[in-house]
Amino acid sequence: MRRNDWRTNEGSFNQFQYVGPTGDLTQRAPEAVIPWTQNYQFQMLGFDAGNMNAQNWRADSNYATYDIFKAHPEYFVPDTVGNLKRDLDNNKRVTEDVFAGYFEVQARTGRARFDLGLRYEKTKTGAKVANIRPVKDVTAAGLSVSTVEGLLYQYNGGSYSTRHGEYDDWFLSGGIKYDFTDNLVGQFAYSQSILRPDYGNLGGVVSVNDDTQIVNVPNTLLKPEHSTKYFAGLQYFLEPSGVVGVSYYRLDIKDMQVTGITVDPEDVGYSSGDYPGYIFRSAQNAPGISTNEGVIFEYDQQFSFLPGALKGFGMRASLTMIDPDGERVNMPKKAANWGFRYSYSGFDLQLTGNWQDKYRTSALSNTSTTANNGILYHAPRELWNLSASYKIDKNFEVMLAGRNIFNAPDVIYSNVPGRVQQYTIYGSMWNLGIKGTF
């Protein structure tokens, strides 16, 4: 089967530059360029925006800009060179074909249940990569990359080459469940799997910085992450309806994918003759085995043993704690989920929530002194959701649903919590409806 055929051409949208009546944008103050320009104001909703206001970032009115465009289209000129570069940079294509077969057997004896599976997968990839000359070669040819002719020369007339990759794997999985009593159940499971490379790391443009002599390249030879997971758990089923459980897992990751690190050109499908003397950076598979260990506590119960209307109450909660052997990207070490429910006589109400601890979002190659952003972290966040319904009769039901009902912001900061890099308010989302069944 073909899992995907991924293409982008983000440069197809033409962009314009504002030159104004004087024909010179760079020598004019922002407020003289676009009316109603002001500075971003982040002191809102009781949130301390850290150092954001001190950046004095400008905020232009898109409506005012469009009004100028309608009144004076001659003030705007197409960004011909920039549009061409965006078109050349973003014309990407990645193909991935996956061929797979699976065998499974299940058995049961006494209080034990067994499951064993074996899967084979063969993956073939192809990525279109732009062929780019260094800027110094363009200059030596008497051209400039700030012109259409120079760009086309740098990008070899917009020619691309296709680099191929191929790998195959066997995956073993299995487990056993054992009923110690009618209420106490134990489980052990084992499984192997892979995480295929991100398409953006497989294919795309080669970025050459002649000042720093650094070449950022896609890695069409990037291998998938291979993981082996061990799981053990105990669950005690509460009468008449509920469960309490604790589980432990260990995840061993081989060939973990790391982005933005210095690599040998041969390791990413290039040769030492490509951009001689330059440093190559790309995504790469980390050596050795990385390990994550975690513990999960869970509780879920419907209080149907209570008298009268109280039997409609229910509650659930879970807590996950992860202990990796090194820093990870996009992995909070603690996370919790909870929910409260009341259902009785046609009325149903649910209040749920989840919380995640801070976690790193920038590449492992970043340090606290990396230009512009340092190390980026996603701040802890707590979300609450609400849903309610009332069944008027057998045909009609009124429903209300709210997401992020306390309008919790999404915050990313650099190095320390007070240095806010991004502050996003998505807002609360409410839906009210009537359902009819006929």
Short mmCIF file of N, CA and C in Angstrom, two decimals, residues 102-105 115-119 170-175 189-193 229:
data_model
loop_
_atom_site.label_atom_id
_atom_site.label_comp_id
_atom_site.label_asym_id
_atom_site.label_seq_id
_atom_site.Cartn_x
_atom_site.Cartn_y
_atom_site.Cartn_z
N TYR A 102 0.83 -9.78 8.21
CA TYR A 102 0.66 -9.96 9.65
C TYR A 102 0.11 -11.35 9.95
N PHE A 103 0.63 -11.92 11.05
CA PHE A 103 0.15 -13.23 11.53
C PHE A 103 -0.13 -13.10 13.02
N GLU A 104 -1.26 -13.66 13.47
CA GLU A 104 -1.63 -13.57 14.90
C GLU A 104 -2.27 -14.88 15.35
N VAL A 105 -1.98 -15.25 16.60
CA VAL A 105 -2.60 -16.42 17.20
C VAL A 105 -3.01 -16.08 18.63
N ASP A 115 -1.80 -13.97 23.64
CA ASP A 115 -1.89 -13.39 22.31
C ASP A 115 -0.47 -13.23 21.76
N LEU A 116 -0.25 -13.65 20.52
CA LEU A 116 1.07 -13.55 19.91
C LEU A 116 0.90 -13.13 18.45
N GLY A 117 1.68 -12.12 18.03
CA GLY A 117 1.57 -11.63 16.66
C GLY A 117 2.95 -11.36 16.06
N LEU A 118 3.03 -11.47 14.74
CA LEU A 118 4.26 -11.20 14.01
C LEU A 118 3.90 -10.43 12.74
N ARG A 119 4.59 -9.31 12.51
CA ARG A 119 4.29 -8.45 11.37
C ARG A 119 5.58 -8.13 10.61
N TRP A 170 10.85 -6.58 10.99
CA TRP A 170 9.96 -7.59 11.58
C TRP A 170 9.54 -7.10 12.96
N PHE A 171 8.26 -7.20 13.27
CA PHE A 171 7.75 -6.74 14.56
C PHE A 171 7.07 -7.89 15.29
N LEU A 172 7.51 -8.11 16.52
CA LEU A 172 6.93 -9.14 17.36
C LEU A 172 6.09 -8.48 18.45
N SER A 173 4.92 -9.02 18.72
CA SER A 173 4.08 -8.50 19.79
C SER A 173 3.37 -9.67 20.47
N GLY A 174 3.05 -9.48 21.72
CA GLY A 174 2.36 -10.53 22.46
C GLY A 174 2.06 -10.11 23.87
N GLY A 175 1.27 -10.93 24.54
CA GLY A 175 0.93 -10.60 25.90
C GLY A 175 0.16 -11.72 26.57
N ALA A 189 2.57 -7.30 28.61
CA ALA A 189 2.55 -7.21 27.16
C ALA A 189 3.91 -6.75 26.65
N TYR A 190 4.18 -7.12 25.42
CA TYR A 190 5.45 -6.79 24.77
C TYR A 190 5.13 -6.46 23.32
N SER A 191 5.72 -5.38 22.79
CA SER A 191 5.44 -5.04 21.39
C SER A 191 6.62 -4.27 20.80
N GLN A 192 6.78 -4.40 19.49
CA GLN A 192 7.78 -3.67 18.73
C GLN A 192 7.08 -2.83 17.67
N SER A 193 7.61 -1.64 17.42
CA SER A 193 7.00 -0.77 16.43
C SER A 193 8.04 0.21 15.91
N LYS A 229 8.39 -1.93 23.57
CA LYS A 229 7.64 -1.53 24.75
C LYS A 229 7.31 -2.74 25.61
#
